[in-house]
Amino acid sequence: MSEQISIKSSIHDYCVLFTEDFGRFLINHVKEGDILIIDKTVYQLYNKHLSKIPSHCKIFLIEPSEDQKEYSRLESIIRFLIENEFRKNNKLIAIGGGITQDVVAFIASNLFRGVDWIFYPTTLLAQCDSCIGGKSSINFGQYKNQLGTFYPPIEIILDTRFLATLSDQDIRSGLGEMIHFFLVSSEDDFGKINSYYESARNDRNILKGLIKRSLQIKKEIIEIDEFDMKERQLFNYGHSFGHAIESLTNYKIPHGVAVSYGMDIANYLSAKLGYISFELFKKIQGLLIKNFEGFSLHQIKIKDFEYALKKDKKNVGSKINVILTQGIGKMFKTELVMNKQVQIWLEEYFMAISKPG
């Protein structure tokens, strides 16, 4: 019997099923007329398992790159579906990480005004976070994540064996996202990930337990605020600053590592503004440093950082909206005024933390 987490949604309820044999689920899921959209790298790594797919099933391979999320690149996938007589009663089956998820979720929500899809997340980021919540984000030309929908899969099959082929950098990227959930949650959850961080990088059973807890934390909030209007916005903690770091380093710093830096910046500003003590800032930083060690921010200029923050899609008008903290489990949304004092604090932070790794 597989373990599972069930999520309520106004679109349709769905669940995450944990398994150690994704191939068995895949054979049972695929029916005639269904089409699989698979990350090309995953297809090559797991060809032995995927070779069991019935020969009548069509497969479309996509590149696991940010370019694949460009709106115009979706045309070839949609054409493939239509030309292969995909119908409203068929399913799309996505196997891959966040890019595959974004592409398939967006197409599934629009094709024939909505078709069913199933997701097999293969990265730690996708398994611990994005697989639930229903969000998709698509790029438009040079503009990142400008299009999107809320449209969850009908089922998520989560097999941690996929994580065995990930690099340490990819694992740390996922752990950064988990740290952010545990910090938003509570002191107890922070204590848990702080204690298990090192072993989680090498022990899949410990990592699986942290993945489950991460999804449970997210589930509690998305069932209250599915469409990101209020409570769910607290999950942007570390992300506004992190997205700016990603763009300014041309995505050489992985998402979850950039979010680790972003949380550290949010905590630093919170300490400077008197919301938390510097003792707490240093306590949390002890864990965050482990996750971003070896990376550097030395090439980032404060003016560029401020400009990137202003371009964040979560802003309204000219305001820079960020999530700061009054303590672990006490995040809050506020407007950041980029006055001279804040610029000085950011300069201090970057000078202290951005030595080449």
PDB file of N, CA and C in Angstrom, residues 112-182:
ATOM      1  N   PHE A 112      -8.321  22.048 -25.173  1.00  0.00           N
ATOM      2  CA  PHE A 112      -9.728  21.653 -25.067  1.00  0.00           C
ATOM      3  C   PHE A 112     -10.376  22.187 -23.781  1.00  0.00           C
ATOM      4  N   ARG A 113      -9.895  23.338 -23.313  1.00  0.00           N
ATOM      5  CA  ARG A 113     -10.348  23.984 -22.077  1.00  0.00           C
ATOM      6  C   ARG A 113     -10.092  23.124 -20.834  1.00  0.00           C
ATOM      7  N   GLY A 114      -9.107  22.258 -20.924  1.00  0.00           N
ATOM      8  CA  GLY A 114      -8.696  21.494 -19.751  1.00  0.00           C
ATOM      9  C   GLY A 114      -8.750  19.997 -19.951  1.00  0.00           C
ATOM     10  N   VAL A 115      -7.591  19.328 -19.850  1.00  0.00           N
ATOM     11  CA  VAL A 115      -7.520  17.866 -19.904  1.00  0.00           C
ATOM     12  C   VAL A 115      -6.785  17.360 -18.666  1.00  0.00           C
ATOM     13  N   ASP A 116      -6.998  16.102 -18.313  1.00  0.00           N
ATOM     14  CA  ASP A 116      -6.344  15.516 -17.149  1.00  0.00           C
ATOM     15  C   ASP A 116      -4.858  15.296 -17.419  1.00  0.00           C
ATOM     16  N   TRP A 117      -4.060  15.468 -16.353  1.00  0.00           N
ATOM     17  CA  TRP A 117      -2.645  15.137 -16.473  1.00  0.00           C
ATOM     18  C   TRP A 117      -2.143  14.548 -15.161  1.00  0.00           C
ATOM     19  N   ILE A 118      -1.109  13.745 -15.268  1.00  0.00           N
ATOM     20  CA  ILE A 118      -0.473  13.076 -14.125  1.00  0.00           C
ATOM     21  C   ILE A 118       0.996  13.472 -14.124  1.00  0.00           C
ATOM     22  N   PHE A 119       1.552  13.673 -12.938  1.00  0.00           N
ATOM     23  CA  PHE A 119       2.930  14.156 -12.834  1.00  0.00           C
ATOM     24  C   PHE A 119       3.799  13.180 -12.053  1.00  0.00           C
ATOM     25  N   TYR A 120       4.959  12.840 -12.645  1.00  0.00           N
ATOM     26  CA  TYR A 120       6.015  12.074 -11.992  1.00  0.00           C
ATOM     27  C   TYR A 120       7.194  13.023 -11.780  1.00  0.00           C
ATOM     28  N   PRO A 121       7.294  13.687 -10.614  1.00  0.00           N
ATOM     29  CA  PRO A 121       8.390  14.633 -10.397  1.00  0.00           C
ATOM     30  C   PRO A 121       9.721  13.906 -10.191  1.00  0.00           C
ATOM     31  N   THR A 122      10.769  14.372 -10.863  1.00  0.00           N
ATOM     32  CA  THR A 122      12.053  13.680 -10.817  1.00  0.00           C
ATOM     33  C   THR A 122      13.166  14.477 -10.145  1.00  0.00           C
ATOM     34  N   THR A 123      12.900  15.734  -9.758  1.00  0.00           N
ATOM     35  CA  THR A 123      13.895  16.534  -9.049  1.00  0.00           C
ATOM     36  C   THR A 123      13.433  16.762  -7.618  1.00  0.00           C
ATOM     37  N   LEU A 124      14.379  17.082  -6.750  1.00  0.00           N
ATOM     38  CA  LEU A 124      14.015  17.343  -5.361  1.00  0.00           C
ATOM     39  C   LEU A 124      13.151  18.596  -5.253  1.00  0.00           C
ATOM     40  N   LEU A 125      13.454  19.617  -6.053  1.00  0.00           N
ATOM     41  CA  LEU A 125      12.632  20.831  -6.047  1.00  0.00           C
ATOM     42  C   LEU A 125      11.176  20.525  -6.381  1.00  0.00           C
ATOM     43  N   ALA A 126      10.975  19.701  -7.390  1.00  0.00           N
ATOM     44  CA  ALA A 126       9.615  19.360  -7.776  1.00  0.00           C
ATOM     45  C   ALA A 126       8.942  18.470  -6.749  1.00  0.00           C
ATOM     46  N   GLN A 127       9.701  17.544  -6.152  1.00  0.00           N
ATOM     47  CA  GLN A 127       9.114  16.612  -5.195  1.00  0.00           C
ATOM     48  C   GLN A 127       8.738  17.288  -3.878  1.00  0.00           C
ATOM     49  N   CYS A 128       9.545  18.243  -3.419  1.00  0.00           N
ATOM     50  CA  CYS A 128       9.304  18.838  -2.098  1.00  0.00           C
ATOM     51  C   CYS A 128       8.441  20.091  -2.159  1.00  0.00           C
ATOM     52  N   ASP A 129       8.157  20.586  -3.374  1.00  0.00           N
ATOM     53  CA  ASP A 129       7.470  21.877  -3.463  1.00  0.00           C
ATOM     54  C   ASP A 129       6.494  21.964  -4.625  1.00  0.00           C
ATOM     55  N   SER A 130       7.005  22.105  -5.838  1.00  0.00           N
ATOM     56  CA  SER A 130       6.149  22.550  -6.941  1.00  0.00           C
ATOM     57  C   SER A 130       5.137  21.518  -7.398  1.00  0.00           C
ATOM     58  N   CYS A 131       5.332  20.230  -7.049  1.00  0.00           N
ATOM     59  CA  CYS A 131       4.384  19.216  -7.531  1.00  0.00           C
ATOM     60  C   CYS A 131       2.969  19.459  -7.022  1.00  0.00           C
ATOM     61  N   ILE A 132       2.827  20.128  -5.883  1.00  0.00           N
ATOM     62  CA  ILE A 132       1.488  20.477  -5.404  1.00  0.00           C
ATOM     63  C   ILE A 132       1.311  21.995  -5.450  1.00  0.00           C
ATOM     64  N   GLY A 133       0.064  22.421  -5.483  1.00  0.00           N
ATOM     65  CA  GLY A 133      -0.226  23.853  -5.510  1.00  0.00           C
ATOM     66  C   GLY A 133      -0.787  24.337  -6.835  1.00  0.00           C
ATOM     67  N   GLY A 134      -0.526  23.563  -7.915  1.00  0.00           N
ATOM     68  CA  GLY A 134      -1.194  23.833  -9.178  1.00  0.00           C
ATOM     69  C   GLY A 134      -0.626  24.935 -10.041  1.00  0.00           C
ATOM     70  N   LYS A 135       0.428  25.626  -9.610  1.00  0.00           N
ATOM     71  CA  LYS A 135       0.944  26.755 -10.379  1.00  0.00           C
ATOM     72  C   LYS A 135       1.733  26.299 -11.604  1.00  0.00           C
ATOM     73  N   SER A 136       1.567  27.030 -12.707  1.00  0.00           N
ATOM     74  CA  SER A 136       2.468  26.887 -13.857  1.00  0.00           C
ATOM     75  C   SER A 136       2.960  28.276 -14.242  1.00  0.00           C
ATOM     76  N   SER A 137       4.167  28.326 -14.782  1.00  0.00           N
ATOM     77  CA  SER A 137       4.743  29.602 -15.210  1.00  0.00           C
ATOM     78  C   SER A 137       5.438  29.413 -16.549  1.00  0.00           C
ATOM     79  N   ILE A 138       5.092  30.259 -17.516  1.00  0.00           N
ATOM     80  CA  ILE A 138       5.644  30.182 -18.861  1.00  0.00           C
ATOM     81  C   ILE A 138       6.274  31.528 -19.220  1.00  0.00           C
ATOM     82  N   ASN A 139       7.417  31.466 -19.919  1.00  0.00           N
ATOM     83  CA  ASN A 139       8.110  32.683 -20.325  1.00  0.00           C
ATOM     84  C   ASN A 139       7.539  33.218 -21.638  1.00  0.00           C
ATOM     85  N   PHE A 140       7.634  34.514 -21.814  1.00  0.00           N
ATOM     86  CA  PHE A 140       7.205  35.144 -23.069  1.00  0.00           C
ATOM     87  C   PHE A 140       8.388  35.949 -23.595  1.00  0.00           C
ATOM     88  N   GLY A 141       9.066  35.390 -24.625  1.00  0.00           N
ATOM     89  CA  GLY A 141      10.274  36.038 -25.119  1.00  0.00           C
ATOM     90  C   GLY A 141      11.303  36.132 -24.022  1.00  0.00           C
ATOM     91  N   GLN A 142      11.828  37.314 -23.795  1.00  0.00           N
ATOM     92  CA  GLN A 142      12.849  37.521 -22.770  1.00  0.00           C
ATOM     93  C   GLN A 142      12.238  37.700 -21.370  1.00  0.00           C
ATOM     94  N   TYR A 143      10.915  37.716 -21.284  1.00  0.00           N
ATOM     95  CA  TYR A 143      10.256  38.007 -20.017  1.00  0.00           C
ATOM     96  C   TYR A 143       9.885  36.697 -19.316  1.00  0.00           C
ATOM     97  N   LYS A 144      10.466  36.475 -18.149  1.00  0.00           N
ATOM     98  CA  LYS A 144      10.335  35.208 -17.437  1.00  0.00           C
ATOM     99  C   LYS A 144       9.025  35.114 -16.660  1.00  0.00           C
ATOM    100  N   ASN A 145       8.358  33.959 -16.782  1.00  0.00           N
ATOM    101  CA  ASN A 145       7.186  33.612 -15.966  1.00  0.00           C
ATOM    102  C   ASN A 145       6.051  34.634 -16.057  1.00  0.00           C
ATOM    103  N   GLN A 146       5.796  35.141 -17.257  1.00  0.00           N
ATOM    104  CA  GLN A 146       4.746  36.143 -17.424  1.00  0.00           C
ATOM    105  C   GLN A 146       3.365  35.524 -17.649  1.00  0.00           C
ATOM    106  N   LEU A 147       3.321  34.282 -18.090  1.00  0.00           N
ATOM    107  CA  LEU A 147       2.054  33.587 -18.338  1.00  0.00           C
ATOM    108  C   LEU A 147       1.959  32.406 -17.393  1.00  0.00           C
ATOM    109  N   GLY A 148       0.728  32.021 -17.041  1.00  0.00           N
ATOM    110  CA  GLY A 148       0.602  30.869 -16.158  1.00  0.00           C
ATOM    111  C   GLY A 148      -0.835  30.585 -15.782  1.00  0.00           C
ATOM    112  N   THR A 149      -1.014  29.464 -15.116  1.00  0.00           N
ATOM    113  CA  THR A 149      -2.339  29.041 -14.687  1.00  0.00           C
ATOM    114  C   THR A 149      -2.236  28.370 -13.319  1.00  0.00           C
ATOM    115  N   PHE A 150      -3.393  28.132 -12.717  1.00  0.00           N
ATOM    116  CA  PHE A 150      -3.509  27.236 -11.571  1.00  0.00           C
ATOM    117  C   PHE A 150      -4.257  26.010 -12.075  1.00  0.00           C
ATOM    118  N   TYR A 151      -3.565  24.890 -12.195  1.00  0.00           N
ATOM    119  CA  TYR A 151      -4.216  23.692 -12.743  1.00  0.00           C
ATOM    120  C   TYR A 151      -3.430  22.452 -12.296  1.00  0.00           C
ATOM    121  N   PRO A 152      -3.817  21.872 -11.157  1.00  0.00           N
ATOM    122  CA  PRO A 152      -3.043  20.740 -10.625  1.00  0.00           C
ATOM    123  C   PRO A 152      -3.252  19.460 -11.419  1.00  0.00           C
ATOM    124  N   PRO A 153      -2.308  18.528 -11.326  1.00  0.00           N
ATOM    125  CA  PRO A 153      -2.514  17.202 -11.931  1.00  0.00           C
ATOM    126  C   PRO A 153      -3.600  16.450 -11.158  1.00  0.00           C
ATOM    127  N   ILE A 154      -4.114  15.376 -11.740  1.00  0.00           N
ATOM    128  CA  ILE A 154      -5.100  14.565 -11.009  1.00  0.00           C
ATOM    129  C   ILE A 154      -4.398  13.625 -10.037  1.00  0.00           C
ATOM    130  N   GLU A 155      -3.093  13.404 -10.271  1.00  0.00           N
ATOM    131  CA  GLU A 155      -2.336  12.520  -9.390  1.00  0.00           C
ATOM    132  C   GLU A 155      -0.846  12.811  -9.556  1.00  0.00           C
ATOM    133  N   ILE A 156      -0.109  12.659  -8.461  1.00  0.00           N
ATOM    134  CA  ILE A 156       1.344  12.840  -8.471  1.00  0.00           C
ATOM    135  C   ILE A 156       1.963  11.552  -7.942  1.00  0.00           C
ATOM    136  N   ILE A 157       2.876  10.975  -8.710  1.00  0.00           N
ATOM    137  CA  ILE A 157       3.556   9.746  -8.307  1.00  0.00           C
ATOM    138  C   ILE A 157       4.982  10.121  -7.915  1.00  0.00           C
ATOM    139  N   LEU A 158       5.297   9.985  -6.630  1.00  0.00           N
ATOM    140  CA  LEU A 158       6.575  10.463  -6.122  1.00  0.00           C
ATOM    141  C   LEU A 158       7.472   9.290  -5.737  1.00  0.00           C
ATOM    142  N   ASP A 159       8.543   9.127  -6.488  1.00  0.00           N
ATOM    143  CA  ASP A 159       9.522   8.056  -6.263  1.00  0.00           C
ATOM    144  C   ASP A 159      10.871   8.705  -5.993  1.00  0.00           C
ATOM    145  N   THR A 160      11.362   8.577  -4.755  1.00  0.00           N
ATOM    146  CA  THR A 160      12.624   9.229  -4.394  1.00  0.00           C
ATOM    147  C   THR A 160      13.829   8.563  -5.045  1.00  0.00           C
ATOM    148  N   ARG A 161      13.652   7.438  -5.706  1.00  0.00           N
ATOM    149  CA  ARG A 161      14.772   6.819  -6.413  1.00  0.00           C
ATOM    150  C   ARG A 161      15.276   7.706  -7.549  1.00  0.00           C
ATOM    151  N   PHE A 162      14.408   8.579  -8.056  1.00  0.00           N
ATOM    152  CA  PHE A 162      14.853   9.526  -9.080  1.00  0.00           C
ATOM    153  C   PHE A 162      15.989  10.417  -8.562  1.00  0.00           C
ATOM    154  N   LEU A 163      16.026  10.637  -7.254  1.00  0.00           N
ATOM    155  CA  LEU A 163      16.996  11.573  -6.686  1.00  0.00           C
ATOM    156  C   LEU A 163      18.419  11.024  -6.706  1.00  0.00           C
ATOM    157  N   ALA A 164      18.551   9.710  -6.917  1.00  0.00           N
ATOM    158  CA  ALA A 164      19.875   9.085  -6.901  1.00  0.00           C
ATOM    159  C   ALA A 164      20.778   9.607  -8.012  1.00  0.00           C
ATOM    160  N   THR A 165      20.195  10.096  -9.098  1.00  0.00           N
ATOM    161  CA  THR A 165      21.000  10.574 -10.223  1.00  0.00           C
ATOM    162  C   THR A 165      21.184  12.095 -10.218  1.00  0.00           C
ATOM    163  N   LEU A 166      20.712  12.758  -9.159  1.00  0.00           N
ATOM    164  CA  LEU A 166      20.877  14.210  -9.074  1.00  0.00           C
ATOM    165  C   LEU A 166      22.260  14.564  -8.539  1.00  0.00           C
ATOM    166  N   SER A 167      22.777  15.710  -8.956  1.00  0.00           N
ATOM    167  CA  SER A 167      24.045  16.211  -8.433  1.00  0.00           C
ATOM    168  C   SER A 167      23.841  16.786  -7.031  1.00  0.00           C
ATOM    169  N   ASP A 168      24.929  16.963  -6.297  1.00  0.00           N
ATOM    170  CA  ASP A 168      24.847  17.589  -4.968  1.00  0.00           C
ATOM    171  C   ASP A 168      24.265  18.994  -5.090  1.00  0.00           C
ATOM    172  N   GLN A 169      24.578  19.679  -6.175  1.00  0.00           N
ATOM    173  CA  GLN A 169      24.042  21.026  -6.396  1.00  0.00           C
ATOM    174  C   GLN A 169      22.524  20.992  -6.514  1.00  0.00           C
ATOM    175  N   ASP A 170      21.998  19.990  -7.227  1.00  0.00           N
ATOM    176  CA  ASP A 170      20.547  19.860  -7.368  1.00  0.00           C
ATOM    177  C   ASP A 170      19.890  19.509  -6.035  1.00  0.00           C
ATOM    178  N   ILE A 171      20.554  18.666  -5.250  1.00  0.00           N
ATOM    179  CA  ILE A 171      20.032  18.312  -3.927  1.00  0.00           C
ATOM    180  C   ILE A 171      19.984  19.549  -3.041  1.00  0.00           C
ATOM    181  N   ARG A 172      21.043  20.336  -3.064  1.00  0.00           N
ATOM    182  CA  ARG A 172      21.081  21.551  -2.252  1.00  0.00           C
ATOM    183  C   ARG A 172      20.032  22.562  -2.698  1.00  0.00           C
ATOM    184  N   SER A 173      19.745  22.589  -3.985  1.00  0.00           N
ATOM    185  CA  SER A 173      18.702  23.484  -4.479  1.00  0.00           C
ATOM    186  C   SER A 173      17.353  23.089  -3.878  1.00  0.00           C
ATOM    187  N   GLY A 174      17.059  21.787  -3.858  1.00  0.00           N
ATOM    188  CA  GLY A 174      15.816  21.325  -3.246  1.00  0.00           C
ATOM    189  C   GLY A 174      15.792  21.562  -1.749  1.00  0.00           C
ATOM    190  N   LEU A 175      16.927  21.340  -1.098  1.00  0.00           N
ATOM    191  CA  LEU A 175      16.989  21.550   0.351  1.00  0.00           C
ATOM    192  C   LEU A 175      16.765  23.021   0.708  1.00  0.00           C
ATOM    193  N   GLY A 176      17.235  23.925  -0.150  1.00  0.00           N
ATOM    194  CA  GLY A 176      16.996  25.350   0.091  1.00  0.00           C
ATOM    195  C   GLY A 176      15.511  25.661   0.115  1.00  0.00           C
ATOM    196  N   GLU A 177      14.763  25.063  -0.798  1.00  0.00           N
ATOM    197  CA  GLU A 177      13.316  25.269  -0.831  1.00  0.00           C
ATOM    198  C   GLU A 177      12.663  24.665   0.410  1.00  0.00           C
ATOM    199  N   MET A 178      13.159  23.501   0.843  1.00  0.00           N
ATOM    200  CA  MET A 178      12.601  22.887   2.052  1.00  0.00           C
ATOM    201  C   MET A 178      12.902  23.728   3.289  1.00  0.00           C
ATOM    202  N   ILE A 179      14.122  24.231   3.399  1.00  0.00           N
ATOM    203  CA  ILE A 179      14.477  25.089   4.536  1.00  0.00           C
ATOM    204  C   ILE A 179      13.491  26.251   4.632  1.00  0.00           C
ATOM    205  N   HIS A 180      13.142  26.815   3.488  1.00  0.00           N
ATOM    206  CA  HIS A 180      12.222  27.957   3.466  1.00  0.00           C
ATOM    207  C   HIS A 180      10.844  27.561   4.024  1.00  0.00           C
ATOM    208  N   PHE A 181      10.337  26.375   3.660  1.00  0.00           N
ATOM    209  CA  PHE A 181       9.062  25.915   4.213  1.00  0.00           C
ATOM    210  C   PHE A 181       9.157  25.691   5.719  1.00  0.00           C
ATOM    211  N   PHE A 182      10.241  25.076   6.164  1.00  0.00           N
ATOM    212  CA  PHE A 182      10.394  24.756   7.583  1.00  0.00           C
ATOM    213  C   PHE A 182      10.542  26.020   8.416  1.00  0.00           C
TER     214      PHE A 182
END
